[in-house]
PDB file of C-alpha atoms in Angstrom:
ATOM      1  CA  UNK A   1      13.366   3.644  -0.682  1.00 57.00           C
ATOM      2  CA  UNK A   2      14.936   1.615   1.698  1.00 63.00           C
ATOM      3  CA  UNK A   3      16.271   4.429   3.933  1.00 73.00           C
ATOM      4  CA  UNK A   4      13.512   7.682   3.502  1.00 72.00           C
ATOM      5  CA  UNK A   5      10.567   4.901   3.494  1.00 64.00           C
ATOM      6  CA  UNK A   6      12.573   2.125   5.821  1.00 68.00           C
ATOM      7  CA  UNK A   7       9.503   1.866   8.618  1.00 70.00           C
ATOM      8  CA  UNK A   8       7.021   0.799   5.547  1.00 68.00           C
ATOM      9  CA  UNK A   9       9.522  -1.680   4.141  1.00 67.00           C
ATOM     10  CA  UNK A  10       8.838  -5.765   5.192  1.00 72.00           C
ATOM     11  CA  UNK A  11      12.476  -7.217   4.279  1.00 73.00           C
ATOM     12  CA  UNK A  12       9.488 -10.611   4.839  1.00 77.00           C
ATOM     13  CA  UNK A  13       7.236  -9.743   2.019  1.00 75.00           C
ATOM     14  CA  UNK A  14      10.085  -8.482  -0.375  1.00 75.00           C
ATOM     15  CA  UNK A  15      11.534 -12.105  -0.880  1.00 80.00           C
ATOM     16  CA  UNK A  16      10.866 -12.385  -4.643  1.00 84.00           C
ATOM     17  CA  UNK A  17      14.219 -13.454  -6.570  1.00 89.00           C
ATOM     18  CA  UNK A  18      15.177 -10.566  -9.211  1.00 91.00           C
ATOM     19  CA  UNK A  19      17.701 -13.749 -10.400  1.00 94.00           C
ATOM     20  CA  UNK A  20      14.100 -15.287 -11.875  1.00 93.00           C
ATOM     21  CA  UNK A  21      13.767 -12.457 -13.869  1.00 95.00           C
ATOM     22  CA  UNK A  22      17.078 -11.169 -15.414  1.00 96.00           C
ATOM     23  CA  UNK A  23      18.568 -14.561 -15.891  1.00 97.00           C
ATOM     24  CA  UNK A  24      15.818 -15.892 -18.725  1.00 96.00           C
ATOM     25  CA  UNK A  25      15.836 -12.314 -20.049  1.00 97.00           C
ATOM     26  CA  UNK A  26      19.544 -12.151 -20.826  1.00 97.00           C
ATOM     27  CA  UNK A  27      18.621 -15.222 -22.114  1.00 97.00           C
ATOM     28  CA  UNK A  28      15.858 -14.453 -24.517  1.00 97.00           C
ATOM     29  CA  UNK A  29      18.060 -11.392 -25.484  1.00 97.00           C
ATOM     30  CA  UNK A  30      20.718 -13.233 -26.676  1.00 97.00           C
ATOM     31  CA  UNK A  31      18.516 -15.915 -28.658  1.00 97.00           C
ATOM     32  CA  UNK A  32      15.973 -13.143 -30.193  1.00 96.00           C
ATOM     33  CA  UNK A  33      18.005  -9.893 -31.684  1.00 95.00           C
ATOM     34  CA  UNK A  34      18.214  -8.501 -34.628  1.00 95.00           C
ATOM     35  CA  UNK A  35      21.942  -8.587 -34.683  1.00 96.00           C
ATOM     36  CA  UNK A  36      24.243 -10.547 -32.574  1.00 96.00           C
ATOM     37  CA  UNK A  37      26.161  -7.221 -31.261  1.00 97.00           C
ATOM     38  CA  UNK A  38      26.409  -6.154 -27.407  1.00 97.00           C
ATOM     39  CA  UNK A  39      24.036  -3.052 -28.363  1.00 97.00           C
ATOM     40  CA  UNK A  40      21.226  -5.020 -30.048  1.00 97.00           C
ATOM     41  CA  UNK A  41      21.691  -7.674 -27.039  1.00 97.00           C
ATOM     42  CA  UNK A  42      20.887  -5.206 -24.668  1.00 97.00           C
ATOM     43  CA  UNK A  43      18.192  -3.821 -26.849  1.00 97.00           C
ATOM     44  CA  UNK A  44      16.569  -7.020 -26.448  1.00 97.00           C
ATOM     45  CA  UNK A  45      17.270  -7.528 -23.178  1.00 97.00           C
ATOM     46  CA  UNK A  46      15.886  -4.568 -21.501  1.00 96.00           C
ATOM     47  CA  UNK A  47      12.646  -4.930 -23.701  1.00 95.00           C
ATOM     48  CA  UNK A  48      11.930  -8.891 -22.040  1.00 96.00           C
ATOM     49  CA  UNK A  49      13.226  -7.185 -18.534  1.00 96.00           C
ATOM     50  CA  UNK A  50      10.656  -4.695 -19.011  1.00 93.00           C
ATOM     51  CA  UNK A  51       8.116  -6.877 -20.145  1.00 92.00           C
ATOM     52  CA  UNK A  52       8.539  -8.631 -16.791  1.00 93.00           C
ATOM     53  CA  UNK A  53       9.290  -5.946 -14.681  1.00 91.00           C
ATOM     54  CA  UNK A  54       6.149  -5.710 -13.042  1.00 90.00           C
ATOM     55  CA  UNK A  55       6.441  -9.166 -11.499  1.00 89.00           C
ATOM     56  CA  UNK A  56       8.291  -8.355  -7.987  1.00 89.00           C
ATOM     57  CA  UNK A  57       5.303  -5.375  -7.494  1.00 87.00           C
ATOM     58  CA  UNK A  58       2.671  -8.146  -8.072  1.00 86.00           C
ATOM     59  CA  UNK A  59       4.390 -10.778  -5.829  1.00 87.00           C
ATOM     60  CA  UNK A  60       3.667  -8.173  -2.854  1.00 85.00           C
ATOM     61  CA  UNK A  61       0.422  -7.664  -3.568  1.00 85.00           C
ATOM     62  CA  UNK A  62       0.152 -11.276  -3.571  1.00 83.00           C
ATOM     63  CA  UNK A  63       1.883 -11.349  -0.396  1.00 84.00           C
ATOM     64  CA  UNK A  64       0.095  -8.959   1.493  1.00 82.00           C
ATOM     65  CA  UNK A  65      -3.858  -9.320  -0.234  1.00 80.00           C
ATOM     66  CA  UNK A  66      -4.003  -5.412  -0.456  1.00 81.00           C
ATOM     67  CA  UNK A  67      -2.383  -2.406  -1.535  1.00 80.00           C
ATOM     68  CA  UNK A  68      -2.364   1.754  -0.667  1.00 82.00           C
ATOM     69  CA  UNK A  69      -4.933   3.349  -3.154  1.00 81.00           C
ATOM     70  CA  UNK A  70      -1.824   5.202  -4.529  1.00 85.00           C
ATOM     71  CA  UNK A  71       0.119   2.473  -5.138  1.00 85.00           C
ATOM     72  CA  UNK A  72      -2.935   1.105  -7.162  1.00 87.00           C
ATOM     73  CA  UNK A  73      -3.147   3.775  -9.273  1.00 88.00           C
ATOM     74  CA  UNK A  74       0.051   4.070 -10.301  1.00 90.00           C
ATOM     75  CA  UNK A  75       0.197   0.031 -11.126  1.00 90.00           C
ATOM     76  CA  UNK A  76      -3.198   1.032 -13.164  1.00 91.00           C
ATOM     77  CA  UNK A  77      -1.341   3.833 -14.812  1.00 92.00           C
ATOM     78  CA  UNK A  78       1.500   1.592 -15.914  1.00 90.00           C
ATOM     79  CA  UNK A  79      -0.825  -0.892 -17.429  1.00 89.00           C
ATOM     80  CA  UNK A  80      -2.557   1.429 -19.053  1.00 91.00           C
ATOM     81  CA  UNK A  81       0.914   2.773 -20.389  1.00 90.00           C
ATOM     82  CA  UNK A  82       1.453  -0.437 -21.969  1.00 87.00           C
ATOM     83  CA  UNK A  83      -2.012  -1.428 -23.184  1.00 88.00           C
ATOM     84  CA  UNK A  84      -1.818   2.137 -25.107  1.00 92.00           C
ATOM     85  CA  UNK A  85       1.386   0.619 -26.992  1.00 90.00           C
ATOM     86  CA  UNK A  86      -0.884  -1.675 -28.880  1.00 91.00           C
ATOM     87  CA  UNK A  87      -3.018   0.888 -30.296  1.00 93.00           C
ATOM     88  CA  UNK A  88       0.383   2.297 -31.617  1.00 93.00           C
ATOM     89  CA  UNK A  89       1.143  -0.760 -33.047  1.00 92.00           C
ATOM     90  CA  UNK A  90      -1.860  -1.408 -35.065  1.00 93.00           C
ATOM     91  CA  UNK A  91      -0.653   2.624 -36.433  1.00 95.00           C
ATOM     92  CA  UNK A  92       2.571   2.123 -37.269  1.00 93.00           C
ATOM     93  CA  UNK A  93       1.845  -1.013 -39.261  1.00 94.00           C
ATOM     94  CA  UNK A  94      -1.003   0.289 -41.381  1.00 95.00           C
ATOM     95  CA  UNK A  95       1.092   3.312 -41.532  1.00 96.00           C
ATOM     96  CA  UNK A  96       4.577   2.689 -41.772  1.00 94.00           C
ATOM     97  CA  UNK A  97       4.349  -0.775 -42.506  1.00 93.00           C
ATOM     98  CA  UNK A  98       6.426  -1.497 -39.603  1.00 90.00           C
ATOM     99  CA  UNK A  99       6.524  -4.832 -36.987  1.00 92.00           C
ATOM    100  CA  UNK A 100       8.452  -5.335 -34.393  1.00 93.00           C
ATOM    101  CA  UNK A 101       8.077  -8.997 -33.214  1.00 94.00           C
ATOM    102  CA  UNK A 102      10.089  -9.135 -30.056  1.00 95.00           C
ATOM    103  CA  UNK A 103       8.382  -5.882 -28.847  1.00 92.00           C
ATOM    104  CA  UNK A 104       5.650  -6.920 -29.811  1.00 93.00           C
ATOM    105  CA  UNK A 105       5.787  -9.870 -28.046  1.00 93.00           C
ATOM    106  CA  UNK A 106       6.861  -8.794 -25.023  1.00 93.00           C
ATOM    107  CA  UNK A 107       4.474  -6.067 -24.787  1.00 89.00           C
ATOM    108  CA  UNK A 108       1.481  -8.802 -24.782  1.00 90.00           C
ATOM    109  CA  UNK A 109       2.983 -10.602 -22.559  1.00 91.00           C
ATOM    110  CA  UNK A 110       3.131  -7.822 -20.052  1.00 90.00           C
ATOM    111  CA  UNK A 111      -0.079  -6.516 -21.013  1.00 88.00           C
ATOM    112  CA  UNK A 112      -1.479 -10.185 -20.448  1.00 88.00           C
ATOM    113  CA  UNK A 113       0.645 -10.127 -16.588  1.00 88.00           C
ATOM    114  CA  UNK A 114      -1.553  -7.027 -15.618  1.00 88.00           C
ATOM    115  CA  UNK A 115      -5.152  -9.050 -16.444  1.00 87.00           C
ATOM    116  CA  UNK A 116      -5.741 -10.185 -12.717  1.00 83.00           C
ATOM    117  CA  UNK A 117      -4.659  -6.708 -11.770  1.00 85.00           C
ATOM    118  CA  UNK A 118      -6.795  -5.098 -13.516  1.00 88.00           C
ATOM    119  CA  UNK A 119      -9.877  -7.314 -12.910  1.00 85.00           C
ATOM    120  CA  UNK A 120      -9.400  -6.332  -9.477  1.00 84.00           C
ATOM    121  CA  UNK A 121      -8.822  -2.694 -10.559  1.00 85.00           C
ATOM    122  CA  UNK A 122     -11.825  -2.205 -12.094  1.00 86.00           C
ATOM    123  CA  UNK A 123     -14.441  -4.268  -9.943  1.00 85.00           C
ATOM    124  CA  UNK A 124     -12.944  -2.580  -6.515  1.00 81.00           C
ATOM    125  CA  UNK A 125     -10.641   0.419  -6.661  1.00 80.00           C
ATOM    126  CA  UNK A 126     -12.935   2.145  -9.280  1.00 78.00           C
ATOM    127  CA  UNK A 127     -15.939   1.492  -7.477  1.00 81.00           C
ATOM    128  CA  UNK A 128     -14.371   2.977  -3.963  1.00 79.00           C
ATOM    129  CA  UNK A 129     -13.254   0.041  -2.372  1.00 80.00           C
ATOM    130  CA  UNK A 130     -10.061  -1.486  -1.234  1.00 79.00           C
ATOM    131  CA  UNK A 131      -7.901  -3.262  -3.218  1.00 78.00           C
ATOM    132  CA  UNK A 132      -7.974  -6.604  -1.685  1.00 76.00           C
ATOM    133  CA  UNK A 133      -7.486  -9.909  -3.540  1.00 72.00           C
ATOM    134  CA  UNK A 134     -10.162 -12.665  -3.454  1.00 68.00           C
ATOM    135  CA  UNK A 135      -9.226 -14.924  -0.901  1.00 61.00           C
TER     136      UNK A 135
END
């Protein structure tokens, strides 16, 4: 990104702190596992990263007020992709009478970070305009 796509990149904008991110998700992942081993660690680790993940792309859009229609979509797509994961959940428990509480968790929790995204989504993008926030 930062050498094919260098003239679109504003080192100004792109100050959030990835540190704000991975530090209280190693964290969660070592107090909620299933199993204090390095595998299950990670396991939970990567599933609070994930959950979270999304942050640095909304703290440019917070930046900046807009966004490309593209880039839009594809933050709409990967909302969507997570929303869909509850519909799975509801399955697997009736079916399999399975529950997984840290995914689970973390899955609302990003689901719940793309709200204000989505408002915005739906009210502009989908009706043809920009994607501008409220000032």
């Amino acid at each position: 990104m930062r050498v094919q796509f260098r003239p679109t990149y504003d080192p100004s904008l792109d100050t959030f702190r990835l540190e704000y991110l991975v530090g209280p998700s190693l964290v969660l992942g070592l107090l909620f596992n299933y199993a204090f081993v390095f595998t299950e660690i990670m396991w939970s680790f990567s599933i609070f990263l994930e959950a979270v993940a999304i942050f640095p792309q909304l703290f440019i859009l917070q930046r900046t007020g807009e966004a490309e229609s593209i880039t839009t979509h594809y933050l709409a797509a990967l909302g969507i992709y997570r929303g869909l994961y509850i519909p799975n959940w509801i399955y697997r428990y009736y079916t399999e009478h399975s529950f997984d509480p840290i995914a689970v968790f973390a899955g609302l929790v990003q689901t719940a970070l793309y709200a204000d995204f989505f408002y915005v989504y739906f009210t502009k993008v989908l009706q043809g305009k920009r994607f501008e926030l409220p000032a």
